mmCIF file with all atom_site columns, C-alpha atoms in Angstrom:
data_model
loop_
_atom_site.group_PDB
_atom_site.id
_atom_site.type_symbol
_atom_site.label_atom_id
_atom_site.label_alt_id
_atom_site.label_comp_id
_atom_site.label_asym_id
_atom_site.label_entity_id
_atom_site.label_seq_id
_atom_site.pdbx_PDB_ins_code
_atom_site.Cartn_x
_atom_site.Cartn_y
_atom_site.Cartn_z
_atom_site.occupancy
_atom_site.B_iso_or_equiv
_atom_site.pdbx_formal_charge
_atom_site.auth_seq_id
_atom_site.auth_comp_id
_atom_site.auth_asym_id
_atom_site.auth_atom_id
_atom_site.pdbx_PDB_model_num
ATOM 1   C CA . UNK A 1 1   ? 82.266 38.900 -72.160 1.00 42.00 ? 1435 UNK A CA 1
ATOM 2   C CA . UNK A 1 2   ? 79.406 41.055 -73.429 1.00 39.00 ? 1436 UNK A CA 1
ATOM 3   C CA . UNK A 1 3   ? 78.791 44.550 -72.040 1.00 45.00 ? 1437 UNK A CA 1
ATOM 4   C CA . UNK A 1 4   ? 75.543 46.358 -72.734 1.00 43.00 ? 1438 UNK A CA 1
ATOM 5   C CA . UNK A 1 5   ? 74.049 49.604 -71.471 1.00 43.00 ? 1439 UNK A CA 1
ATOM 6   C CA . UNK A 1 6   ? 70.401 50.418 -70.921 1.00 42.00 ? 1440 UNK A CA 1
ATOM 7   C CA . UNK A 1 7   ? 68.222 53.112 -69.400 1.00 40.00 ? 1441 UNK A CA 1
ATOM 8   C CA . UNK A 1 8   ? 65.272 50.741 -69.042 1.00 45.00 ? 1442 UNK A CA 1
ATOM 9   C CA . UNK A 1 9   ? 64.131 49.152 -65.811 1.00 42.00 ? 1443 UNK A CA 1
ATOM 10  C CA . UNK A 1 10  ? 65.019 45.495 -65.279 1.00 43.00 ? 1444 UNK A CA 1
ATOM 11  C CA . UNK A 1 11  ? 62.273 43.199 -66.502 1.00 43.00 ? 1445 UNK A CA 1
ATOM 12  C CA . UNK A 1 12  ? 59.561 41.973 -64.126 1.00 44.00 ? 1446 UNK A CA 1
ATOM 13  C CA . UNK A 1 13  ? 60.365 44.751 -61.639 1.00 43.00 ? 1447 UNK A CA 1
ATOM 14  C CA . UNK A 1 14  ? 57.190 46.658 -60.858 1.00 59.00 ? 1448 UNK A CA 1
ATOM 15  C CA . UNK A 1 15  ? 56.840 47.729 -57.241 1.00 70.00 ? 1449 UNK A CA 1
ATOM 16  C CA . UNK A 1 16  ? 59.307 49.314 -54.860 1.00 75.00 ? 1450 UNK A CA 1
ATOM 17  C CA . UNK A 1 17  ? 59.380 48.207 -51.223 1.00 72.00 ? 1451 UNK A CA 1
ATOM 18  C CA . UNK A 1 18  ? 59.808 51.280 -49.035 1.00 78.00 ? 1452 UNK A CA 1
ATOM 19  C CA . UNK A 1 19  ? 61.702 50.711 -45.772 1.00 87.00 ? 1453 UNK A CA 1
ATOM 20  C CA . UNK A 1 20  ? 60.505 51.638 -42.309 1.00 92.00 ? 1454 UNK A CA 1
ATOM 21  C CA . UNK A 1 21  ? 62.396 54.046 -40.065 1.00 95.00 ? 1455 UNK A CA 1
ATOM 22  C CA . UNK A 1 22  ? 63.408 51.063 -37.930 1.00 96.00 ? 1456 UNK A CA 1
ATOM 23  C CA . UNK A 1 23  ? 64.976 49.354 -40.949 1.00 96.00 ? 1457 UNK A CA 1
ATOM 24  C CA . UNK A 1 24  ? 66.778 52.560 -41.943 1.00 95.00 ? 1458 UNK A CA 1
ATOM 25  C CA . UNK A 1 25  ? 68.104 53.100 -38.427 1.00 97.00 ? 1459 UNK A CA 1
ATOM 26  C CA . UNK A 1 26  ? 69.530 49.579 -38.270 1.00 97.00 ? 1460 UNK A CA 1
ATOM 27  C CA . UNK A 1 27  ? 70.993 49.966 -41.759 1.00 97.00 ? 1461 UNK A CA 1
ATOM 28  C CA . UNK A 1 28  ? 72.663 53.170 -40.585 1.00 97.00 ? 1462 UNK A CA 1
ATOM 29  C CA . UNK A 1 29  ? 74.241 51.434 -37.583 1.00 97.00 ? 1463 UNK A CA 1
ATOM 30  C CA . UNK A 1 30  ? 75.388 48.504 -39.726 1.00 98.00 ? 1464 UNK A CA 1
ATOM 31  C CA . UNK A 1 31  ? 76.748 50.809 -42.419 1.00 97.00 ? 1465 UNK A CA 1
ATOM 32  C CA . UNK A 1 32  ? 78.794 52.769 -39.893 1.00 97.00 ? 1466 UNK A CA 1
ATOM 33  C CA . UNK A 1 33  ? 80.391 49.543 -38.699 1.00 97.00 ? 1467 UNK A CA 1
ATOM 34  C CA . UNK A 1 34  ? 81.238 48.082 -42.110 1.00 97.00 ? 1468 UNK A CA 1
ATOM 35  C CA . UNK A 1 35  ? 82.155 51.259 -44.031 1.00 95.00 ? 1469 UNK A CA 1
ATOM 36  C CA . UNK A 1 36  ? 83.831 53.364 -41.385 1.00 93.00 ? 1470 UNK A CA 1
ATOM 37  C CA . UNK A 1 37  ? 82.152 56.386 -42.958 1.00 91.00 ? 1471 UNK A CA 1
ATOM 38  C CA . UNK A 1 38  ? 83.944 55.948 -46.288 1.00 91.00 ? 1472 UNK A CA 1
ATOM 39  C CA . UNK A 1 39  ? 82.286 55.812 -49.695 1.00 89.00 ? 1473 UNK A CA 1
ATOM 40  C CA . UNK A 1 40  ? 82.422 52.362 -51.203 1.00 93.00 ? 1474 UNK A CA 1
ATOM 41  C CA . UNK A 1 41  ? 81.655 50.040 -54.087 1.00 94.00 ? 1475 UNK A CA 1
ATOM 42  C CA . UNK A 1 42  ? 78.905 47.657 -53.005 1.00 96.00 ? 1476 UNK A CA 1
ATOM 43  C CA . UNK A 1 43  ? 78.646 44.060 -54.225 1.00 98.00 ? 1477 UNK A CA 1
ATOM 44  C CA . UNK A 1 44  ? 75.782 41.649 -53.672 1.00 97.00 ? 1478 UNK A CA 1
ATOM 45  C CA . UNK A 1 45  ? 76.239 38.018 -54.719 1.00 97.00 ? 1479 UNK A CA 1
ATOM 46  C CA . UNK A 1 46  ? 73.235 35.725 -55.189 1.00 96.00 ? 1480 UNK A CA 1
ATOM 47  C CA . UNK A 1 47  ? 75.227 32.521 -54.971 1.00 95.00 ? 1481 UNK A CA 1
ATOM 48  C CA . UNK A 1 48  ? 72.174 30.260 -55.169 1.00 93.00 ? 1482 UNK A CA 1
ATOM 49  C CA . UNK A 1 49  ? 71.361 31.537 -58.674 1.00 95.00 ? 1483 UNK A CA 1
ATOM 50  C CA . UNK A 1 50  ? 74.986 31.095 -59.745 1.00 96.00 ? 1484 UNK A CA 1
ATOM 51  C CA . UNK A 1 51  ? 75.109 27.560 -58.373 1.00 94.00 ? 1485 UNK A CA 1
ATOM 52  C CA . UNK A 1 52  ? 71.933 26.537 -60.185 1.00 94.00 ? 1486 UNK A CA 1
ATOM 53  C CA . UNK A 1 53  ? 73.310 27.812 -63.477 1.00 95.00 ? 1487 UNK A CA 1
ATOM 54  C CA . UNK A 1 54  ? 76.594 26.017 -62.921 1.00 94.00 ? 1488 UNK A CA 1
ATOM 55  C CA . UNK A 1 55  ? 74.714 22.738 -63.209 1.00 92.00 ? 1489 UNK A CA 1
ATOM 56  C CA . UNK A 1 56  ? 74.318 23.684 -66.886 1.00 93.00 ? 1490 UNK A CA 1
ATOM 57  C CA . UNK A 1 57  ? 77.446 25.762 -67.495 1.00 94.00 ? 1491 UNK A CA 1
ATOM 58  C CA . UNK A 1 58  ? 80.865 24.571 -66.406 1.00 94.00 ? 1492 UNK A CA 1
ATOM 59  C CA . UNK A 1 59  ? 82.679 26.889 -63.937 1.00 95.00 ? 1493 UNK A CA 1
ATOM 60  C CA . UNK A 1 60  ? 79.890 29.461 -64.138 1.00 96.00 ? 1494 UNK A CA 1
ATOM 61  C CA . UNK A 1 61  ? 80.435 30.622 -60.535 1.00 96.00 ? 1495 UNK A CA 1
ATOM 62  C CA . UNK A 1 62  ? 84.143 31.551 -60.800 1.00 96.00 ? 1496 UNK A CA 1
ATOM 63  C CA . UNK A 1 63  ? 83.658 33.019 -64.287 1.00 97.00 ? 1497 UNK A CA 1
ATOM 64  C CA . UNK A 1 64  ? 80.959 35.392 -63.029 1.00 97.00 ? 1498 UNK A CA 1
ATOM 65  C CA . UNK A 1 65  ? 82.749 36.295 -59.822 1.00 98.00 ? 1499 UNK A CA 1
ATOM 66  C CA . UNK A 1 66  ? 85.974 36.958 -61.678 1.00 97.00 ? 1500 UNK A CA 1
ATOM 67  C CA . UNK A 1 67  ? 84.090 39.361 -63.926 1.00 97.00 ? 1501 UNK A CA 1
ATOM 68  C CA . UNK A 1 68  ? 82.561 41.084 -60.893 1.00 97.00 ? 1502 UNK A CA 1
ATOM 69  C CA . UNK A 1 69  ? 85.935 41.509 -59.191 1.00 97.00 ? 1503 UNK A CA 1
ATOM 70  C CA . UNK A 1 70  ? 87.477 42.896 -62.368 1.00 96.00 ? 1504 UNK A CA 1
ATOM 71  C CA . UNK A 1 71  ? 84.641 45.416 -62.578 1.00 95.00 ? 1505 UNK A CA 1
ATOM 72  C CA . UNK A 1 72  ? 85.070 46.308 -58.913 1.00 95.00 ? 1506 UNK A CA 1
ATOM 73  C CA . UNK A 1 73  ? 88.749 47.033 -59.449 1.00 94.00 ? 1507 UNK A CA 1
ATOM 74  C CA . UNK A 1 74  ? 87.955 49.240 -62.449 1.00 92.00 ? 1508 UNK A CA 1
ATOM 75  C CA . UNK A 1 75  ? 85.388 51.233 -60.475 1.00 91.00 ? 1509 UNK A CA 1
ATOM 76  C CA . UNK A 1 76  ? 87.682 51.664 -57.501 1.00 88.00 ? 1510 UNK A CA 1
ATOM 77  C CA . UNK A 1 77  ? 90.443 52.909 -59.772 1.00 85.00 ? 1511 UNK A CA 1
ATOM 78  C CA . UNK A 1 78  ? 88.210 55.345 -61.670 1.00 82.00 ? 1512 UNK A CA 1
ATOM 79  C CA . UNK A 1 79  ? 86.689 56.812 -58.501 1.00 76.00 ? 1513 UNK A CA 1
ATOM 80  C CA . UNK A 1 80  ? 89.844 56.625 -56.354 1.00 76.00 ? 1514 UNK A CA 1
ATOM 81  C CA . UNK A 1 81  ? 87.696 54.725 -53.907 1.00 69.00 ? 1515 UNK A CA 1
ATOM 82  C CA . UNK A 1 82  ? 89.553 51.761 -52.470 1.00 76.00 ? 1516 UNK A CA 1
ATOM 83  C CA . UNK A 1 83  ? 86.825 50.367 -50.223 1.00 91.00 ? 1517 UNK A CA 1
ATOM 84  C CA . UNK A 1 84  ? 84.342 47.699 -51.238 1.00 94.00 ? 1518 UNK A CA 1
ATOM 85  C CA . UNK A 1 85  ? 81.654 45.929 -49.222 1.00 97.00 ? 1519 UNK A CA 1
ATOM 86  C CA . UNK A 1 86  ? 80.533 42.436 -50.243 1.00 98.00 ? 1520 UNK A CA 1
ATOM 87  C CA . UNK A 1 87  ? 77.285 40.873 -49.030 1.00 97.00 ? 1521 UNK A CA 1
ATOM 88  C CA . UNK A 1 88  ? 76.200 37.396 -50.137 1.00 96.00 ? 1522 UNK A CA 1
ATOM 89  C CA . UNK A 1 89  ? 73.083 35.304 -49.640 1.00 93.00 ? 1523 UNK A CA 1
ATOM 90  C CA . UNK A 1 90  ? 74.913 32.850 -47.379 1.00 90.00 ? 1524 UNK A CA 1
ATOM 91  C CA . UNK A 1 91  ? 74.574 34.744 -44.108 1.00 88.00 ? 1525 UNK A CA 1
ATOM 92  C CA . UNK A 1 92  ? 73.029 32.977 -41.148 1.00 87.00 ? 1526 UNK A CA 1
ATOM 93  C CA . UNK A 1 93  ? 70.031 35.273 -40.784 1.00 86.00 ? 1527 UNK A CA 1
ATOM 94  C CA . UNK A 1 94  ? 69.342 36.663 -44.253 1.00 72.00 ? 1528 UNK A CA 1
ATOM 95  C CA . UNK A 1 95  ? 66.347 36.237 -46.536 1.00 64.00 ? 1529 UNK A CA 1
ATOM 96  C CA . UNK A 1 96  ? 66.559 33.125 -48.758 1.00 64.00 ? 1530 UNK A CA 1
ATOM 97  C CA . UNK A 1 97  ? 69.822 32.134 -47.105 1.00 69.00 ? 1531 UNK A CA 1
ATOM 98  C CA . UNK A 1 98  ? 71.978 29.824 -49.211 1.00 80.00 ? 1532 UNK A CA 1
ATOM 99  C CA . UNK A 1 99  ? 74.500 29.020 -46.497 1.00 74.00 ? 1533 UNK A CA 1
ATOM 100 C CA . UNK A 1 100 ? 74.780 25.321 -47.356 1.00 74.00 ? 1534 UNK A CA 1
ATOM 101 C CA . UNK A 1 101 ? 73.935 25.264 -51.073 1.00 84.00 ? 1535 UNK A CA 1
ATOM 102 C CA . UNK A 1 102 ? 76.448 24.467 -53.808 1.00 85.00 ? 1536 UNK A CA 1
ATOM 103 C CA . UNK A 1 103 ? 76.643 28.046 -55.008 1.00 91.00 ? 1537 UNK A CA 1
ATOM 104 C CA . UNK A 1 104 ? 77.586 29.302 -51.544 1.00 92.00 ? 1538 UNK A CA 1
ATOM 105 C CA . UNK A 1 105 ? 80.407 26.773 -51.252 1.00 92.00 ? 1539 UNK A CA 1
ATOM 106 C CA . UNK A 1 106 ? 81.806 27.690 -54.649 1.00 94.00 ? 1540 UNK A CA 1
ATOM 107 C CA . UNK A 1 107 ? 81.453 31.405 -53.894 1.00 95.00 ? 1541 UNK A CA 1
ATOM 108 C CA . UNK A 1 108 ? 83.276 31.070 -50.578 1.00 94.00 ? 1542 UNK A CA 1
ATOM 109 C CA . UNK A 1 109 ? 86.105 29.141 -52.230 1.00 95.00 ? 1543 UNK A CA 1
ATOM 110 C CA . UNK A 1 110 ? 86.515 31.912 -54.797 1.00 96.00 ? 1544 UNK A CA 1
ATOM 111 C CA . UNK A 1 111 ? 86.350 34.783 -52.286 1.00 97.00 ? 1545 UNK A CA 1
ATOM 112 C CA . UNK A 1 112 ? 88.856 33.027 -50.011 1.00 97.00 ? 1546 UNK A CA 1
ATOM 113 C CA . UNK A 1 113 ? 91.386 32.911 -52.847 1.00 96.00 ? 1547 UNK A CA 1
ATOM 114 C CA . UNK A 1 114 ? 91.035 36.680 -53.323 1.00 94.00 ? 1548 UNK A CA 1
ATOM 115 C CA . UNK A 1 115 ? 91.075 37.379 -49.589 1.00 95.00 ? 1549 UNK A CA 1
ATOM 116 C CA . UNK A 1 116 ? 87.569 38.872 -49.702 1.00 96.00 ? 1550 UNK A CA 1
ATOM 117 C CA . UNK A 1 117 ? 85.470 38.624 -46.547 1.00 96.00 ? 1551 UNK A CA 1
ATOM 118 C CA . UNK A 1 118 ? 81.732 39.179 -46.953 1.00 96.00 ? 1552 UNK A CA 1
ATOM 119 C CA . UNK A 1 119 ? 79.750 40.940 -44.239 1.00 96.00 ? 1553 UNK A CA 1
ATOM 120 C CA . UNK A 1 120 ? 76.234 40.187 -43.020 1.00 96.00 ? 1554 UNK A CA 1
ATOM 121 C CA . UNK A 1 121 ? 73.846 41.935 -40.684 1.00 96.00 ? 1555 UNK A CA 1
ATOM 122 C CA . UNK A 1 122 ? 73.675 40.091 -37.362 1.00 96.00 ? 1556 UNK A CA 1
ATOM 123 C CA . UNK A 1 123 ? 70.424 41.141 -35.660 1.00 96.00 ? 1557 UNK A CA 1
ATOM 124 C CA . UNK A 1 124 ? 71.528 39.925 -32.230 1.00 96.00 ? 1558 UNK A CA 1
ATOM 125 C CA . UNK A 1 125 ? 74.416 42.395 -32.222 1.00 96.00 ? 1559 UNK A CA 1
ATOM 126 C CA . UNK A 1 126 ? 72.052 45.316 -32.830 1.00 96.00 ? 1560 UNK A CA 1
ATOM 127 C CA . UNK A 1 127 ? 69.210 44.040 -30.626 1.00 96.00 ? 1561 UNK A CA 1
ATOM 128 C CA . UNK A 1 128 ? 67.037 43.791 -33.722 1.00 96.00 ? 1562 UNK A CA 1
ATOM 129 C CA . UNK A 1 129 ? 64.391 41.191 -34.653 1.00 93.00 ? 1563 UNK A CA 1
ATOM 130 C CA . UNK A 1 130 ? 65.751 37.798 -35.677 1.00 92.00 ? 1564 UNK A CA 1
ATOM 131 C CA . UNK A 1 131 ? 63.703 37.787 -38.846 1.00 92.00 ? 1565 UNK A CA 1
ATOM 132 C CA . UNK A 1 132 ? 65.063 36.897 -42.278 1.00 91.00 ? 1566 UNK A CA 1
ATOM 133 C CA . UNK A 1 133 ? 62.931 39.488 -44.069 1.00 90.00 ? 1567 UNK A CA 1
ATOM 134 C CA . UNK A 1 134 ? 64.052 42.255 -41.727 1.00 94.00 ? 1568 UNK A CA 1
ATOM 135 C CA . UNK A 1 135 ? 67.692 41.262 -42.129 1.00 94.00 ? 1569 UNK A CA 1
ATOM 136 C CA . UNK A 1 136 ? 67.325 41.283 -45.914 1.00 93.00 ? 1570 UNK A CA 1
ATOM 137 C CA . UNK A 1 137 ? 65.861 44.791 -45.854 1.00 94.00 ? 1571 UNK A CA 1
ATOM 138 C CA . UNK A 1 138 ? 68.653 46.083 -43.623 1.00 96.00 ? 1572 UNK A CA 1
ATOM 139 C CA . UNK A 1 139 ? 71.295 44.640 -45.945 1.00 96.00 ? 1573 UNK A CA 1
ATOM 140 C CA . UNK A 1 140 ? 69.466 46.045 -48.961 1.00 95.00 ? 1574 UNK A CA 1
ATOM 141 C CA . UNK A 1 141 ? 69.327 49.550 -47.523 1.00 95.00 ? 1575 UNK A CA 1
ATOM 142 C CA . UNK A 1 142 ? 72.975 49.323 -46.542 1.00 96.00 ? 1576 UNK A CA 1
ATOM 143 C CA . UNK A 1 143 ? 73.981 48.485 -50.110 1.00 96.00 ? 1577 UNK A CA 1
ATOM 144 C CA . UNK A 1 144 ? 71.852 51.367 -51.378 1.00 93.00 ? 1578 UNK A CA 1
ATOM 145 C CA . UNK A 1 145 ? 74.360 53.764 -49.839 1.00 92.00 ? 1579 UNK A CA 1
ATOM 146 C CA . UNK A 1 146 ? 77.101 52.573 -52.197 1.00 91.00 ? 1580 UNK A CA 1
ATOM 147 C CA . UNK A 1 147 ? 78.542 54.908 -54.776 1.00 87.00 ? 1581 UNK A CA 1
ATOM 148 C CA . UNK A 1 148 ? 78.505 52.087 -57.300 1.00 91.00 ? 1582 UNK A CA 1
ATOM 149 C CA . UNK A 1 149 ? 76.683 48.776 -56.974 1.00 94.00 ? 1583 UNK A CA 1
ATOM 150 C CA . UNK A 1 150 ? 77.515 45.415 -58.557 1.00 97.00 ? 1584 UNK A CA 1
ATOM 151 C CA . UNK A 1 151 ? 74.739 42.822 -58.493 1.00 97.00 ? 1585 UNK A CA 1
ATOM 152 C CA . UNK A 1 152 ? 75.802 39.263 -59.283 1.00 98.00 ? 1586 UNK A CA 1
ATOM 153 C CA . UNK A 1 153 ? 73.308 36.503 -60.079 1.00 96.00 ? 1587 UNK A CA 1
ATOM 154 C CA . UNK A 1 154 ? 69.974 38.327 -60.329 1.00 95.00 ? 1588 UNK A CA 1
ATOM 155 C CA . UNK A 1 155 ? 66.686 37.473 -58.648 1.00 93.00 ? 1589 UNK A CA 1
ATOM 156 C CA . UNK A 1 156 ? 63.940 39.502 -56.937 1.00 92.00 ? 1590 UNK A CA 1
ATOM 157 C CA . UNK A 1 157 ? 66.192 40.941 -54.209 1.00 93.00 ? 1591 UNK A CA 1
ATOM 158 C CA . UNK A 1 158 ? 68.683 42.327 -56.724 1.00 94.00 ? 1592 UNK A CA 1
ATOM 159 C CA . UNK A 1 159 ? 65.929 43.608 -59.006 1.00 93.00 ? 1593 UNK A CA 1
ATOM 160 C CA . UNK A 1 160 ? 64.607 45.624 -56.080 1.00 92.00 ? 1594 UNK A CA 1
ATOM 161 C CA . UNK A 1 161 ? 68.090 46.993 -55.439 1.00 92.00 ? 1595 UNK A CA 1
ATOM 162 C CA . UNK A 1 162 ? 68.462 48.001 -59.085 1.00 91.00 ? 1596 UNK A CA 1
ATOM 163 C CA . UNK A 1 163 ? 65.124 49.811 -59.060 1.00 87.00 ? 1597 UNK A CA 1
ATOM 164 C CA . UNK A 1 164 ? 65.862 51.628 -55.825 1.00 88.00 ? 1598 UNK A CA 1
ATOM 165 C CA . UNK A 1 165 ? 69.282 52.736 -57.024 1.00 85.00 ? 1599 UNK A CA 1
ATOM 166 C CA . UNK A 1 166 ? 68.008 53.893 -60.381 1.00 78.00 ? 1600 UNK A CA 1
ATOM 167 C CA . UNK A 1 167 ? 65.273 56.056 -58.930 1.00 73.00 ? 1601 UNK A CA 1
ATOM 168 C CA . UNK A 1 168 ? 67.723 57.604 -56.474 1.00 59.00 ? 1602 UNK A CA 1
ATOM 169 C CA . UNK A 1 169 ? 65.293 57.107 -53.605 1.00 47.00 ? 1603 UNK A CA 1
ATOM 170 C CA . UNK A 1 170 ? 68.201 57.116 -51.199 1.00 45.00 ? 1604 UNK A CA 1
ATOM 171 C CA . UNK A 1 171 ? 70.216 60.306 -51.808 1.00 47.00 ? 1605 UNK A CA 1
ATOM 172 C CA . UNK A 1 172 ? 73.257 60.323 -49.595 1.00 47.00 ? 1606 UNK A CA 1
ATOM 173 C CA . UNK A 1 173 ? 76.116 61.830 -51.581 1.00 47.00 ? 1607 UNK A CA 1
ATOM 174 C CA . UNK A 1 174 ? 77.061 65.494 -51.654 1.00 48.00 ? 1608 UNK A CA 1
ATOM 175 C CA . UNK A 1 175 ? 77.460 67.522 -54.831 1.00 46.00 ? 1609 UNK A CA 1
ATOM 176 C CA . UNK A 1 176 ? 77.148 66.233 -58.378 1.00 47.00 ? 1610 UNK A CA 1
ATOM 177 C CA . UNK A 1 177 ? 76.858 62.451 -58.416 1.00 54.00 ? 1611 UNK A CA 1
ATOM 178 C CA . UNK A 1 178 ? 77.078 59.763 -61.073 1.00 64.00 ? 1612 UNK A CA 1
ATOM 179 C CA . UNK A 1 179 ? 75.928 56.491 -59.520 1.00 78.00 ? 1613 UNK A CA 1
ATOM 180 C CA . UNK A 1 180 ? 76.115 53.219 -61.397 1.00 85.00 ? 1614 UNK A CA 1
ATOM 181 C CA . UNK A 1 181 ? 74.474 49.817 -61.152 1.00 92.00 ? 1615 UNK A CA 1
ATOM 182 C CA . UNK A 1 182 ? 76.113 46.878 -62.895 1.00 95.00 ? 1616 UNK A CA 1
ATOM 183 C CA . UNK A 1 183 ? 74.260 43.576 -63.255 1.00 96.00 ? 1617 UNK A CA 1
ATOM 184 C CA . UNK A 1 184 ? 76.524 40.544 -63.719 1.00 97.00 ? 1618 UNK A CA 1
ATOM 185 C CA . UNK A 1 185 ? 75.345 37.097 -64.855 1.00 97.00 ? 1619 UNK A CA 1
ATOM 186 C CA . UNK A 1 186 ? 71.608 37.648 -64.466 1.00 96.00 ? 1620 UNK A CA 1
ATOM 187 C CA . UNK A 1 187 ? 71.030 34.837 -66.952 1.00 94.00 ? 1621 UNK A CA 1
ATOM 188 C CA . UNK A 1 188 ? 73.052 31.981 -68.435 1.00 94.00 ? 1622 UNK A CA 1
ATOM 189 C CA . UNK A 1 189 ? 75.570 34.316 -70.041 1.00 93.00 ? 1623 UNK A CA 1
ATOM 190 C CA . UNK A 1 190 ? 78.676 35.757 -68.444 1.00 94.00 ? 1624 UNK A CA 1
ATOM 191 C CA . UNK A 1 191 ? 77.882 39.368 -69.238 1.00 93.00 ? 1625 UNK A CA 1
ATOM 192 C CA . UNK A 1 192 ? 77.561 42.766 -67.599 1.00 94.00 ? 1626 UNK A CA 1
ATOM 193 C CA . UNK A 1 193 ? 74.594 45.076 -68.072 1.00 92.00 ? 1627 UNK A CA 1
ATOM 194 C CA . UNK A 1 194 ? 74.901 48.611 -66.772 1.00 89.00 ? 1628 UNK A CA 1
ATOM 195 C CA . UNK A 1 195 ? 72.078 50.941 -65.773 1.00 81.00 ? 1629 UNK A CA 1
ATOM 196 C CA . UNK A 1 196 ? 72.507 54.659 -66.337 1.00 67.00 ? 1630 UNK A CA 1
ATOM 197 C CA . UNK A 1 197 ? 71.364 56.601 -63.303 1.00 66.00 ? 1631 UNK A CA 1
ATOM 198 C CA . UNK A 1 198 ? 70.172 60.164 -63.062 1.00 57.00 ? 1632 UNK A CA 1
ATOM 199 C CA . UNK A 1 199 ? 72.602 62.909 -62.172 1.00 48.00 ? 1633 UNK A CA 1
ATOM 200 C CA . UNK A 1 200 ? 71.390 65.050 -59.299 1.00 44.00 ? 1634 UNK A CA 1
ATOM 201 C CA . UNK A 1 201 ? 72.593 67.704 -56.903 1.00 42.00 ? 1635 UNK A CA 1
ATOM 202 C CA . UNK A 1 202 ? 72.404 68.254 -53.172 1.00 39.00 ? 1636 UNK A CA 1
ATOM 203 C CA . UNK A 1 203 ? 72.286 71.673 -51.662 1.00 35.00 ? 1637 UNK A CA 1
#
C-alpha cells in the first residue's frame, strides 16, 4: 500500500458546483436523520469504478474497501469519533446509480461481511424531487459535513467532494479544526492519497 500526501487540487477538477438553499435544507434534514447530531467520518464508495478496474486487477474491490475500512478505524480512534456514515453509488435514486453493476454486488458482499449498512437519500421520504442529480447533490452536501472524508474509487462526483472539502466552503465545526480528505484507489493502484486542508477558526 502506498500513502502519499499533497496540497494540490485533484487533477481535472476546475469548477465548483454551489448548492441551492433547497439542496442544503434537504441535506440538513437527511444529515440529522443519519448522524443523530454527532460528528462522523464520511465514506463515499464509487463501486462502478472499482468494478471496472477489477476486470483488470484481481480482487481489486475487496482490496480497496479493506484499505478504506482500515483508514476509517484509524481516524475514528485518533479523533475518538466512533460514528461513520457510508454512502455508495448503488442507491435507487442517486446520480449514476450502479445498483445492478458488478462493482455494486462486490461492494455489498464486502460491506455485509463487516456489518456496514450504507445510507442513501430517499426523496420520497422528504417530499423532494425524484431527480438523480438532486439526490446526488443532497448526498454530496451531507458528506461535506464530515469531520474526515474517505473517497473510494474516484470520478467526477468525488473530485467535486474533494474540492469542496479542501476549500472549506462548508464550515460547520466549532473551534480549531483539522479536516482531512483521503482518496483511496482513484486509479489502478491500491493506494491512499491524502489532501491537507486549511486550519480555520469559528467565533
